[in-house]
mmCIF file of C-alpha atoms and ligand atoms in Angstrom:
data_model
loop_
_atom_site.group_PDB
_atom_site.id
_atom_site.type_symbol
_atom_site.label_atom_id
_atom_site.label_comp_id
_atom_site.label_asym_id
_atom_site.label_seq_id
_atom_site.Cartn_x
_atom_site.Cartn_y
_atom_site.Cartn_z
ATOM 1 C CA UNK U 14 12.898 19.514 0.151
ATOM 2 C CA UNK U 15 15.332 17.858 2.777
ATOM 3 C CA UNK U 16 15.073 21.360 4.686
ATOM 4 C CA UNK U 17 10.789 20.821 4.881
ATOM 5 C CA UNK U 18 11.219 17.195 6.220
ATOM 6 C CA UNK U 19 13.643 17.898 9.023
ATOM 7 C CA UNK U 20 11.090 20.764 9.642
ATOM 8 C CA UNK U 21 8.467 18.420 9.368
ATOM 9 C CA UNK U 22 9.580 15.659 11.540
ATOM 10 C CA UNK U 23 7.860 17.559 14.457
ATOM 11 C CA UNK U 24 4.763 18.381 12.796
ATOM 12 C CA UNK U 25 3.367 15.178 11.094
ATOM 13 C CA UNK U 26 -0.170 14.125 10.890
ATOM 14 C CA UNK U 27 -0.485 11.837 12.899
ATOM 15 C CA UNK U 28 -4.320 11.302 13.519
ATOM 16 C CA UNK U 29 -7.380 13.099 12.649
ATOM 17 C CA UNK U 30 -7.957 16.423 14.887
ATOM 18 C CA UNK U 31 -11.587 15.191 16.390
ATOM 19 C CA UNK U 32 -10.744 16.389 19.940
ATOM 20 C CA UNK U 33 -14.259 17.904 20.025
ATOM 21 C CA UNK U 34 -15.689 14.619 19.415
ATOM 22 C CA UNK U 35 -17.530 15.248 16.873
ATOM 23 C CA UNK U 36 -17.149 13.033 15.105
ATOM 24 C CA UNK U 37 -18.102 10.315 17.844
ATOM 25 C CA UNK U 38 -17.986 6.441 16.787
ATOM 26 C CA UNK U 39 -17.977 7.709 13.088
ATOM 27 C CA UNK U 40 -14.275 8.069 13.241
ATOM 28 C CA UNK U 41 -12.681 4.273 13.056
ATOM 29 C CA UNK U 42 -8.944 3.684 13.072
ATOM 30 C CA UNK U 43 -7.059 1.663 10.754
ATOM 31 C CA UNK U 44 -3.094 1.346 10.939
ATOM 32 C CA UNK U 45 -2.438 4.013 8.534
ATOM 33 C CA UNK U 46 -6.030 5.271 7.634
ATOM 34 C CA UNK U 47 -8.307 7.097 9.817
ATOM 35 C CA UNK U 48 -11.494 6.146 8.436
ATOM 36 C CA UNK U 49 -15.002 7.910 9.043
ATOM 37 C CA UNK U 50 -18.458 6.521 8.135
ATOM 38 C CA UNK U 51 -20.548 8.477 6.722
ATOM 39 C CA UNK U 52 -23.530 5.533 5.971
ATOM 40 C CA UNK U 53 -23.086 4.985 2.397
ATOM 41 C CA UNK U 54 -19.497 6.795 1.958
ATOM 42 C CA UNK U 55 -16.390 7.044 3.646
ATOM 43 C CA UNK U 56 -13.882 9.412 4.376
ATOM 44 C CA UNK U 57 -10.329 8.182 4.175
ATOM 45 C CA UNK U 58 -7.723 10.283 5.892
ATOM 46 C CA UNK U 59 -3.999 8.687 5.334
ATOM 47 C CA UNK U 60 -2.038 9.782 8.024
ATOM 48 C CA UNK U 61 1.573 9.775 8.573
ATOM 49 C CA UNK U 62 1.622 6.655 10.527
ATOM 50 C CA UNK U 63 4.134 3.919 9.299
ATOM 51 C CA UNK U 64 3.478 0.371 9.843
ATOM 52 C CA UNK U 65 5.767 -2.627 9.577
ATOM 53 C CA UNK U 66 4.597 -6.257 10.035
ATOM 54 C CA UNK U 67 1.334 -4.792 11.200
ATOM 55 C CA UNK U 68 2.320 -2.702 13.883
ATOM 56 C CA UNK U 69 2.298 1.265 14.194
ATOM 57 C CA UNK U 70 5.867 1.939 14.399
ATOM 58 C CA UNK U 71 6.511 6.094 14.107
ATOM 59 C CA UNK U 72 5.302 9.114 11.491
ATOM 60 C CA UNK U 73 6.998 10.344 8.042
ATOM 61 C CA UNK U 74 6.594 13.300 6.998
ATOM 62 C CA UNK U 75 4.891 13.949 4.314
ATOM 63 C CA UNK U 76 4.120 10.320 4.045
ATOM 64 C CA UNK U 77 0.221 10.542 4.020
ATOM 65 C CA UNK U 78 0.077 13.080 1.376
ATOM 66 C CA UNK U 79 2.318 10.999 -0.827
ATOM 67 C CA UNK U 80 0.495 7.818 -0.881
ATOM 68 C CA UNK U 81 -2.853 9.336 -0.883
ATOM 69 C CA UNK U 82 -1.661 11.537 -4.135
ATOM 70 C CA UNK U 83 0.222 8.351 -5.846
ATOM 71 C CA UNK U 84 -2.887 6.401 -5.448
ATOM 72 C CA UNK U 85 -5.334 8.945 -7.026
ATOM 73 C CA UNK U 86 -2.897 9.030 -9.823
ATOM 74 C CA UNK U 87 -3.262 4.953 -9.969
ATOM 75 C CA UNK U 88 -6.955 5.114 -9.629
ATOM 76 C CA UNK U 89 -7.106 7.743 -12.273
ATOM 77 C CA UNK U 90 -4.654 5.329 -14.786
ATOM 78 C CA UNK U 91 -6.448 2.407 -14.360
ATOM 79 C CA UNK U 92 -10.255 3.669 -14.034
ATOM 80 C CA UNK U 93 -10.643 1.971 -18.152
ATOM 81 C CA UNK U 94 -9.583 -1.597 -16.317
ATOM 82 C CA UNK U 95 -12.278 -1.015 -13.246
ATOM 83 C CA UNK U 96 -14.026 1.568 -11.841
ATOM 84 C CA UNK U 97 -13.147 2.415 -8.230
ATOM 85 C CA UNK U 98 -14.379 4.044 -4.752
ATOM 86 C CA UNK U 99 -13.337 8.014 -5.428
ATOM 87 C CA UNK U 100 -15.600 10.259 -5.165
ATOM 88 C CA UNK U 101 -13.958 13.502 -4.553
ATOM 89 C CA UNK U 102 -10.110 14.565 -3.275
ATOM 90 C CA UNK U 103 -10.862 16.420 0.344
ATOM 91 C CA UNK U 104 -7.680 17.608 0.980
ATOM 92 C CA UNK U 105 -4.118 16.494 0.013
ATOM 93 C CA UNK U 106 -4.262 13.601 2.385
ATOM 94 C CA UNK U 107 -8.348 12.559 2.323
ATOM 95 C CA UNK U 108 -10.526 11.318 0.222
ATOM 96 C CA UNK U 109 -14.212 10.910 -0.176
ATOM 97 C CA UNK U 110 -15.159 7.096 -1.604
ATOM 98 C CA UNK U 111 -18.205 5.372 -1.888
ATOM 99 C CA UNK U 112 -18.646 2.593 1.213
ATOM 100 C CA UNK U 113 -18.141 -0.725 -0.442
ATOM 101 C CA UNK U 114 -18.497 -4.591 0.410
ATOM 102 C CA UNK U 115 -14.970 -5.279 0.718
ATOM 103 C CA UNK U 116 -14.013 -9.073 -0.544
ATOM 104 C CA UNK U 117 -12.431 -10.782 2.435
ATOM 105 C CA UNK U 118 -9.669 -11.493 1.321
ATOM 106 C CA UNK U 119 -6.145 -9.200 0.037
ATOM 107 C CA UNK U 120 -5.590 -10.125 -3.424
ATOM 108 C CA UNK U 121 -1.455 -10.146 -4.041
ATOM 109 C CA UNK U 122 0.076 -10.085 -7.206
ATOM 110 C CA UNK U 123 3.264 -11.024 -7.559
ATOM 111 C CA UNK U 124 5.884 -10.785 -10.574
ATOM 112 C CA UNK U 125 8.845 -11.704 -8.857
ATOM 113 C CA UNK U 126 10.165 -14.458 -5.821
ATOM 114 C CA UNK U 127 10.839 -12.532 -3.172
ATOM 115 C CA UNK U 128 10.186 -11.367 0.472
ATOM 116 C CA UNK U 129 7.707 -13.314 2.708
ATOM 117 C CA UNK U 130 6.950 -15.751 -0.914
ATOM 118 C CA UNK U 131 11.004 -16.384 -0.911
ATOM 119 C CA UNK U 132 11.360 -16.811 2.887
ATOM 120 C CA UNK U 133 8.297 -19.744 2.633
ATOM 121 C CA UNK U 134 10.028 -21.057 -0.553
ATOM 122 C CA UNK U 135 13.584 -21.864 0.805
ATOM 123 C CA UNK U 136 11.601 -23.763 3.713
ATOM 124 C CA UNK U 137 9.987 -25.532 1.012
ATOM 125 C CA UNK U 138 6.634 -24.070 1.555
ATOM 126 C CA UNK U 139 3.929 -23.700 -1.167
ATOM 127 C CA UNK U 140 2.916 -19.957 -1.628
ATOM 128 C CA UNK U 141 -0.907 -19.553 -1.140
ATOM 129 C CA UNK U 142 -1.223 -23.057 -2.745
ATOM 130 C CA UNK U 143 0.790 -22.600 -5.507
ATOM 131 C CA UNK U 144 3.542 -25.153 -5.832
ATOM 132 C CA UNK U 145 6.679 -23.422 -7.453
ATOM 133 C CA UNK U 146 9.254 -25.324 -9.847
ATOM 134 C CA UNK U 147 12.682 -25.939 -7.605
ATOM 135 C CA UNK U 148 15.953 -24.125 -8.486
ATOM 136 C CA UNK U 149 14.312 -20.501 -8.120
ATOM 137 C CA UNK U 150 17.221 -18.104 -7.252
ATOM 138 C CA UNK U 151 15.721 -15.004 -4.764
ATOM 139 C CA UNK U 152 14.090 -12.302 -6.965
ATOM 140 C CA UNK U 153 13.452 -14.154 -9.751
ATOM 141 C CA UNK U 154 10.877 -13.176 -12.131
ATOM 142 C CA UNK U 155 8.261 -15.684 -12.668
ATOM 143 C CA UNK U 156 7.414 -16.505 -16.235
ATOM 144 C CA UNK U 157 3.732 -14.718 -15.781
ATOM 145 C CA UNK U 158 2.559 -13.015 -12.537
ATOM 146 C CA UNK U 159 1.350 -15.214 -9.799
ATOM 147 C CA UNK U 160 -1.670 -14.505 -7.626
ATOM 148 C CA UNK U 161 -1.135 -15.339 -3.842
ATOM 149 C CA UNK U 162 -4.137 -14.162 -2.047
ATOM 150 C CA UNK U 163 -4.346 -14.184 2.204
ATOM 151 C CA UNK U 164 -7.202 -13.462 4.224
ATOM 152 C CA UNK U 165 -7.960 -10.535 6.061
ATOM 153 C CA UNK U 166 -6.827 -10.636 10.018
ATOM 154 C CA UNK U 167 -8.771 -9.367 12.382
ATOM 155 C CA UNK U 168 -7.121 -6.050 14.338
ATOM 156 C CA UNK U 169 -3.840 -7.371 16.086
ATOM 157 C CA UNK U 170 -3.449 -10.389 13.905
ATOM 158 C CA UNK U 171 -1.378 -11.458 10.868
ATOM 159 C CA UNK U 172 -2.963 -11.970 7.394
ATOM 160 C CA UNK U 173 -2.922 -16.074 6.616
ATOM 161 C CA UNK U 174 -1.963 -17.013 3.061
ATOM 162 C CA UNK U 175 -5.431 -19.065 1.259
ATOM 163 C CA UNK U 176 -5.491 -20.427 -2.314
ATOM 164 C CA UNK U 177 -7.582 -19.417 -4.532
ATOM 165 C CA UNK U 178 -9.200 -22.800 -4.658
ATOM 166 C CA UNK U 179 -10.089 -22.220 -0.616
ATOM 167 C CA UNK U 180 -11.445 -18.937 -1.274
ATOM 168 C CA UNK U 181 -14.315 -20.253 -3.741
ATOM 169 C CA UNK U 182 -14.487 -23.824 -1.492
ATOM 170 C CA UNK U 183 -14.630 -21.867 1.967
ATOM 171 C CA UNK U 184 -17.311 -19.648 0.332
ATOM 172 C CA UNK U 185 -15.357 -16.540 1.035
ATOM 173 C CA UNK U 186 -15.994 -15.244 -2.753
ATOM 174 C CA UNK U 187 -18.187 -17.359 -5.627
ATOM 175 C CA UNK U 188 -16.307 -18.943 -8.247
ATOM 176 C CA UNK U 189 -17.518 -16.327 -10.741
ATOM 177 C CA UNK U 190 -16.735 -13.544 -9.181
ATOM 178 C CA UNK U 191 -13.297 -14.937 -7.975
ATOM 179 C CA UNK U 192 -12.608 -15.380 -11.991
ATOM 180 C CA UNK U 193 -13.733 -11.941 -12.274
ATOM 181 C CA UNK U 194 -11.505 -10.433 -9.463
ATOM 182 C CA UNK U 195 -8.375 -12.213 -11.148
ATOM 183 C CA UNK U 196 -8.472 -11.567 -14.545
ATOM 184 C CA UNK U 197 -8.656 -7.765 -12.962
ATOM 185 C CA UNK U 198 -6.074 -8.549 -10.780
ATOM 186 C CA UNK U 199 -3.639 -9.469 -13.766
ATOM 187 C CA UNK U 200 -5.019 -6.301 -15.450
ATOM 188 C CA UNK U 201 -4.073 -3.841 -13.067
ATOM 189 C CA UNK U 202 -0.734 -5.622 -12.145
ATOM 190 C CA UNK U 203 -0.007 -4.899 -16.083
ATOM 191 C CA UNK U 204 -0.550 -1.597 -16.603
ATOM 192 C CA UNK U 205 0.893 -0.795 -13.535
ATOM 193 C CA UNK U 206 4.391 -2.646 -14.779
ATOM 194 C CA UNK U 207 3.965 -1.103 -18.154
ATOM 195 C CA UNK U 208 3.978 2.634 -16.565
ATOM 196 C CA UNK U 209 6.307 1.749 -14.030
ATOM 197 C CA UNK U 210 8.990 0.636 -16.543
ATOM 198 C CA UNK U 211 8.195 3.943 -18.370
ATOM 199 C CA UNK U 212 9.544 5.313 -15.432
ATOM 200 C CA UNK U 213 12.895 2.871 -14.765
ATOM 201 C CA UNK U 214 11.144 0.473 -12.240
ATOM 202 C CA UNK U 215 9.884 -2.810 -11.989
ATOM 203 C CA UNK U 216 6.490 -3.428 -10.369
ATOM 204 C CA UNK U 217 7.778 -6.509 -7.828
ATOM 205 C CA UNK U 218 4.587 -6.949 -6.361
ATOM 206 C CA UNK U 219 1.231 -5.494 -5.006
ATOM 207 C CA UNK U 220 -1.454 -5.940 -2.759
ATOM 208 C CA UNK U 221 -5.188 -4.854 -3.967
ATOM 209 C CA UNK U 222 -8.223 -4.903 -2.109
ATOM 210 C CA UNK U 223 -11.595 -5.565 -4.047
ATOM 211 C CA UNK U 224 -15.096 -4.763 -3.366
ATOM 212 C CA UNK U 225 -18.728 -4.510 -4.373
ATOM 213 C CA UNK U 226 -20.938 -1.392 -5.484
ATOM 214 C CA UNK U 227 -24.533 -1.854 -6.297
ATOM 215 C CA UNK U 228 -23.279 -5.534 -7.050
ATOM 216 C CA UNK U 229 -20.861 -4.303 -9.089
ATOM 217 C CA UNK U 230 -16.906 -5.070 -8.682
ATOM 218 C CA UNK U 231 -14.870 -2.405 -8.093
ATOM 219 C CA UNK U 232 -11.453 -1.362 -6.763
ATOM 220 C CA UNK U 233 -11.162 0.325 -3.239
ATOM 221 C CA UNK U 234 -8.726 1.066 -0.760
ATOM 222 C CA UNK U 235 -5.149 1.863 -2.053
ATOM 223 C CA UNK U 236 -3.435 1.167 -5.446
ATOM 224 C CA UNK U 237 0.443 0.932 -6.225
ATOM 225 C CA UNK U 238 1.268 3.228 -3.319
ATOM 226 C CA UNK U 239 4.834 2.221 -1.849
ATOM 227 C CA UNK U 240 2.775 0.805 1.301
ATOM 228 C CA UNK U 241 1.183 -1.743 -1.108
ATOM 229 C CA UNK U 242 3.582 -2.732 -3.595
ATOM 230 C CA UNK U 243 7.272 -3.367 -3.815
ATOM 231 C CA UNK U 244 9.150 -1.022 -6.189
ATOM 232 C CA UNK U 245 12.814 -1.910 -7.734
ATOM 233 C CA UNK U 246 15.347 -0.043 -9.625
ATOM 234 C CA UNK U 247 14.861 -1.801 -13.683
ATOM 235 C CA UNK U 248 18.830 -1.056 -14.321
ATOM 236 C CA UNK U 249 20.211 -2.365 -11.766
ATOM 237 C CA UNK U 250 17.930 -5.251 -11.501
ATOM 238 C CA UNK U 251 19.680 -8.066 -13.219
ATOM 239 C CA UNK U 252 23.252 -7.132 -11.741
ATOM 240 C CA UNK U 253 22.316 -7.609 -7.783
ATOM 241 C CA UNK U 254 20.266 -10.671 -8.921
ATOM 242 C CA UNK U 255 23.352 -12.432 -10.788
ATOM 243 C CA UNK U 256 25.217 -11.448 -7.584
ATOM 244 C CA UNK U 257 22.295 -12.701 -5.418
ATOM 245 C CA UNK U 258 22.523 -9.686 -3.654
ATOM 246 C CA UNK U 259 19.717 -7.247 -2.255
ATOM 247 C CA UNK U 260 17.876 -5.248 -4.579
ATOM 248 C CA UNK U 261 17.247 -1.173 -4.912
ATOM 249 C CA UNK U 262 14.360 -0.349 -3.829
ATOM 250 C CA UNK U 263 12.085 2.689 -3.439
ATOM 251 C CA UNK U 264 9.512 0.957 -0.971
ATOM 252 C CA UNK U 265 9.089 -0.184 2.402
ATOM 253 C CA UNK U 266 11.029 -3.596 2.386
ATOM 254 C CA UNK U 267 13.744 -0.960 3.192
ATOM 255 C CA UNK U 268 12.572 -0.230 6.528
ATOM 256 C CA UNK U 269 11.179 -3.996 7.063
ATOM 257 C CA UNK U 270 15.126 -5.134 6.254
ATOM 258 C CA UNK U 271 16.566 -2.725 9.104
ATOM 259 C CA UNK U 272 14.212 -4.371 11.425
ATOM 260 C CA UNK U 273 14.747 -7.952 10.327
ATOM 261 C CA UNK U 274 18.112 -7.024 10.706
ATOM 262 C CA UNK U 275 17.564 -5.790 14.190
ATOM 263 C CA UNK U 276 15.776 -8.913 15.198
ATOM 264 C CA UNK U 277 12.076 -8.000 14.878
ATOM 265 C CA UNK U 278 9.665 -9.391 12.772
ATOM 266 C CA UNK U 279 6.734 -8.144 14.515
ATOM 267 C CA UNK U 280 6.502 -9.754 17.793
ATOM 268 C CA UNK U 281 7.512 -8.337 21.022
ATOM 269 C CA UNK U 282 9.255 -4.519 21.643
ATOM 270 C CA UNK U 283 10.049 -2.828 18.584
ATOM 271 C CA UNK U 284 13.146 -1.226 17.835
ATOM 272 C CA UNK U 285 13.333 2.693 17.679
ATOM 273 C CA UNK U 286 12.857 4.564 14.496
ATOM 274 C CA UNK U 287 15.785 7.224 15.302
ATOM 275 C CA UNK U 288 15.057 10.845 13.213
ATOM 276 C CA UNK U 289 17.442 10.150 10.615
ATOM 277 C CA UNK U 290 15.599 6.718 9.823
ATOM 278 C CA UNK U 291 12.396 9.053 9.261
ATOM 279 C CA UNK U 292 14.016 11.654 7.344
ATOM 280 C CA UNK U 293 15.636 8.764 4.756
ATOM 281 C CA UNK U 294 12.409 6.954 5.168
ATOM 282 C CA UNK U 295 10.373 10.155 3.934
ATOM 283 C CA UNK U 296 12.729 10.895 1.228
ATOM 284 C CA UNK U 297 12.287 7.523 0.031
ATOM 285 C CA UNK U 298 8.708 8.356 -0.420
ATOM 286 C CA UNK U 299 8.980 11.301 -1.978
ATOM 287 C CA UNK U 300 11.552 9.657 -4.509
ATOM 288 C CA UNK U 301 8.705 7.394 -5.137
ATOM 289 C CA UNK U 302 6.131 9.636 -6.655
ATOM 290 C CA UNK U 303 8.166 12.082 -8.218
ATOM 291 C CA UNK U 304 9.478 8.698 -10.148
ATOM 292 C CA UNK U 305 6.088 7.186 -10.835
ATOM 293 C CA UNK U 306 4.532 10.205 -11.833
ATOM 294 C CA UNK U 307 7.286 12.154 -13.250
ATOM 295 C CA UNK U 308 6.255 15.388 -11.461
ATOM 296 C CA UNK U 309 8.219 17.226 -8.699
ATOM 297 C CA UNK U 310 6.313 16.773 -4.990
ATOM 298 C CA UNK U 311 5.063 19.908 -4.448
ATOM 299 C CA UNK U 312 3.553 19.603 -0.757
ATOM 300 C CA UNK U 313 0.719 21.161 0.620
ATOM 301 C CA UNK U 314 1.036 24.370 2.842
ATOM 302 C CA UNK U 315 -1.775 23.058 5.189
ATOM 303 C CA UNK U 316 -0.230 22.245 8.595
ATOM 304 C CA UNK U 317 -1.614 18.757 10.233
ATOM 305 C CA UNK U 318 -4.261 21.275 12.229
ATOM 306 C CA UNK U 319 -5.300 22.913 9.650
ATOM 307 C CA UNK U 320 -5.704 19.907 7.128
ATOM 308 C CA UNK U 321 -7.746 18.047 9.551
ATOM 309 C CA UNK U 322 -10.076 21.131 10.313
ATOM 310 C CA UNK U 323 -10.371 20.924 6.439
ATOM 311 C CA UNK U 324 -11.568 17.599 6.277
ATOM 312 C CA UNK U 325 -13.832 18.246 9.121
ATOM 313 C CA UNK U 326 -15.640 20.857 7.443
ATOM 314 C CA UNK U 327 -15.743 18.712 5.045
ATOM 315 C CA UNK U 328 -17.496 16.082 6.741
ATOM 316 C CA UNK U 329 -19.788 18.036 9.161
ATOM 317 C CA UNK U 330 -21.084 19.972 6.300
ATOM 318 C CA UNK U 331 -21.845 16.649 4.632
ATOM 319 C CA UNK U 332 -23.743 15.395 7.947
HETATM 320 N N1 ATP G 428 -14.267 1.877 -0.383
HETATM 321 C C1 ATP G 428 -14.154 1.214 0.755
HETATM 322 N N2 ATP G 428 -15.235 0.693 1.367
HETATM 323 C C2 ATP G 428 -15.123 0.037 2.539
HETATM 324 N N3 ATP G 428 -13.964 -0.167 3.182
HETATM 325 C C3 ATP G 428 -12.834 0.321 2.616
HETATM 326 C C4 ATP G 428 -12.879 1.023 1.376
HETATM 327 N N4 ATP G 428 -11.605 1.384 1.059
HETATM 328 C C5 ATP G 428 -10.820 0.934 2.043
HETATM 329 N N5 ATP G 428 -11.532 0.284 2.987
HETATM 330 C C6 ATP G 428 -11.034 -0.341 4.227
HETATM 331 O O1 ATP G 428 -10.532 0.715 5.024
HETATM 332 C C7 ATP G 428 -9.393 0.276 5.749
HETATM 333 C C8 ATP G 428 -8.228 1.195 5.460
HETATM 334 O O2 ATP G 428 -7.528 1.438 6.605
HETATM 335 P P1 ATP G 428 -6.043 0.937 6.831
HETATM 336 O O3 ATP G 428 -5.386 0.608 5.546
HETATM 337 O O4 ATP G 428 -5.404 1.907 7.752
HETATM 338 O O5 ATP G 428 -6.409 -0.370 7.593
HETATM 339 P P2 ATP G 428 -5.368 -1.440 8.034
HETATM 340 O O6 ATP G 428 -5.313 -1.434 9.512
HETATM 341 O O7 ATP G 428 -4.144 -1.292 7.206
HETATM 342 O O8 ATP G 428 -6.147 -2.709 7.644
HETATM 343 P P3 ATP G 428 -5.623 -3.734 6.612
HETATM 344 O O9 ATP G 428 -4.316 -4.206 7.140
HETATM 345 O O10 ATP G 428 -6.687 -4.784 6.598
HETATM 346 O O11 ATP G 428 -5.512 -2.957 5.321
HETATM 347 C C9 ATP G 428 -9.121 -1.159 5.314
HETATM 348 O O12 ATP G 428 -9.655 -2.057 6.257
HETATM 349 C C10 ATP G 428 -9.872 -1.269 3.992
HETATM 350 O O13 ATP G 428 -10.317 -2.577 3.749
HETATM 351 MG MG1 MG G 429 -4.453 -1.149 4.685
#
């Protein structure tokens, strides 16, 4: 495998081929998703783009297919908890879902104290409203999971964290469907500890994005990839926390901790992803759903050209 990502550091897929245009203002872009509309359904293409603190930083290879795959496989082990936006797998990297009302706001789960809920503890912050008892040590677990929702930024800005008590007052979702959206929120953030400590890993944290079909709730975007969820190690969990000391981890707070260390947090230049960054980066990935699922990554022949002249046949046949 290590011999296809060095090979495919020069050939990743980075954006949908639509240099014919035509596609025309169909084709949206989202950091990682290259999105078409298609009036009632979209298209959702996950490129190879990697973002940190919402910016577009470089490509992995292979990094679309795996968290396009890894979420079918959630959607697919959680469909008895909710129904969700799949329609049909288009190619290894796109899907077809059905268009949905998307709730404004990014519901987060969260099991354990850690990351940007840690760094706004220690300053003695609440965490989307919720006030925390004092003494929490970093990566603590919390006695039941905690739901710390934030609004959705507009392109170019950073989410803002909102209780759950602002998102019913401000209107943003009724009360009734906010009770619906957490009690499926704790759901989901169950079953997807229970299979991930199946597999040796704990489920830190996630991020899901809700929506409405025919007035019906459902689950859309991605589920339990490494792009929305923290993944740890479950046997060497308690020894780094006794020691207070980082955890292992098969997700992206890897590549966010090289840049924190570096001095970025999103604002201003950002550093360089060098090749060898990309190739550990992609590895990491692949590590990921071969853990999850238990099966060996098998990727896809299809080079970036001819995947996306897939999915446009796809589409234009569709039209
Ligand atoms: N079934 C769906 N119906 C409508 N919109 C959807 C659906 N599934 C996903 N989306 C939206 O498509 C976009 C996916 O693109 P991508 O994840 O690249 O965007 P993004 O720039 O990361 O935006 P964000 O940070 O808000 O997720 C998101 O804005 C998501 O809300
Ligand atoms: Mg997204």
């Amino acid at each position: 495998m290590i011999d296809r990502i060095h090979a495919g550091l020069n050939s990743t897929f980075e954006k949908l081929d639509d240099s014919q245009n035509i596609l025309g203002n169909r084709l949206i872009k989202g950091k990682v998703r290259e999105i078409v509309d298609m009036g009632d359904t979209l298209v959702l293409t996950t490129s190879d783009r990697i973002s940190a603190f919402d910016r577009i930083l470089s490509t992995i290879p292979f990094k679309g297919e795996v968290l396009n795959k890894l979420s079918l496989y959630w959607f697919d082990n959680t469909k008895d908890i909710i129904d969700n936006h799949i329609i049909a797998q288009v190619s290894p990297r796109s899907i077809h879902v059905n268009k949905c009302q998307v709730l404004p706001v990014e519901v987060i789960v969260r099991g354990y104290l850690t990351g940007s809920a840690w760094r706004d503890y220690k300053k003695g912050l609440d965490i989307s409203g919720i006030k925390l008892p004092e003494g929490m040590k970093m990566d603590q677990k919390f006695d039941k999971p905690i739901i710390t929702p934030s609004t959705k930024a507009e392109q170019g800005d950073h989410d803002m964290p909102i209780s759950c008590d602002d998102i019913v007052s401000k209107g943003l979702v009724s009360k009734e469907l906010w009770a619906e959206v957490e009690d499926k929120a704790i759901k989901l953030f169950n079953r997807g500890t229970e299979l991930a400590a199946k597999r040796g890993l704990i489920l830190v944290d996630t991020k899901y994005e809700f929506g409405l079909l025919n007035g019906k709730l459902v689950i859309v975007d991605e589920i339990h990839t490494p792009d929305s969820s923290r993944y740890w190690y479950s046997d060497s969990y308690k020894e780094s926390f006794d020691k207070g000391e980082n955890q292992k981890k098969v997700d992206k707070e890897f590549l966010r901790q090289w840049l924190m260390d570096q001095g970025f947090m999103g604002d201003g230049d950002a550093p360089e992803i060098t090749s060898q960054m990309r190739v550990d980066i992609a590895q990491k990935y692949i590590e990921a759903y071969e853990l999850l699922t238990g099966h060996k990554f098998v990727p896809s022949e299809l080079t970036p050209e001819a995947e996306s002249k897939k999915i446009l046949k796809y589409i234009t046949d569709k039209m």
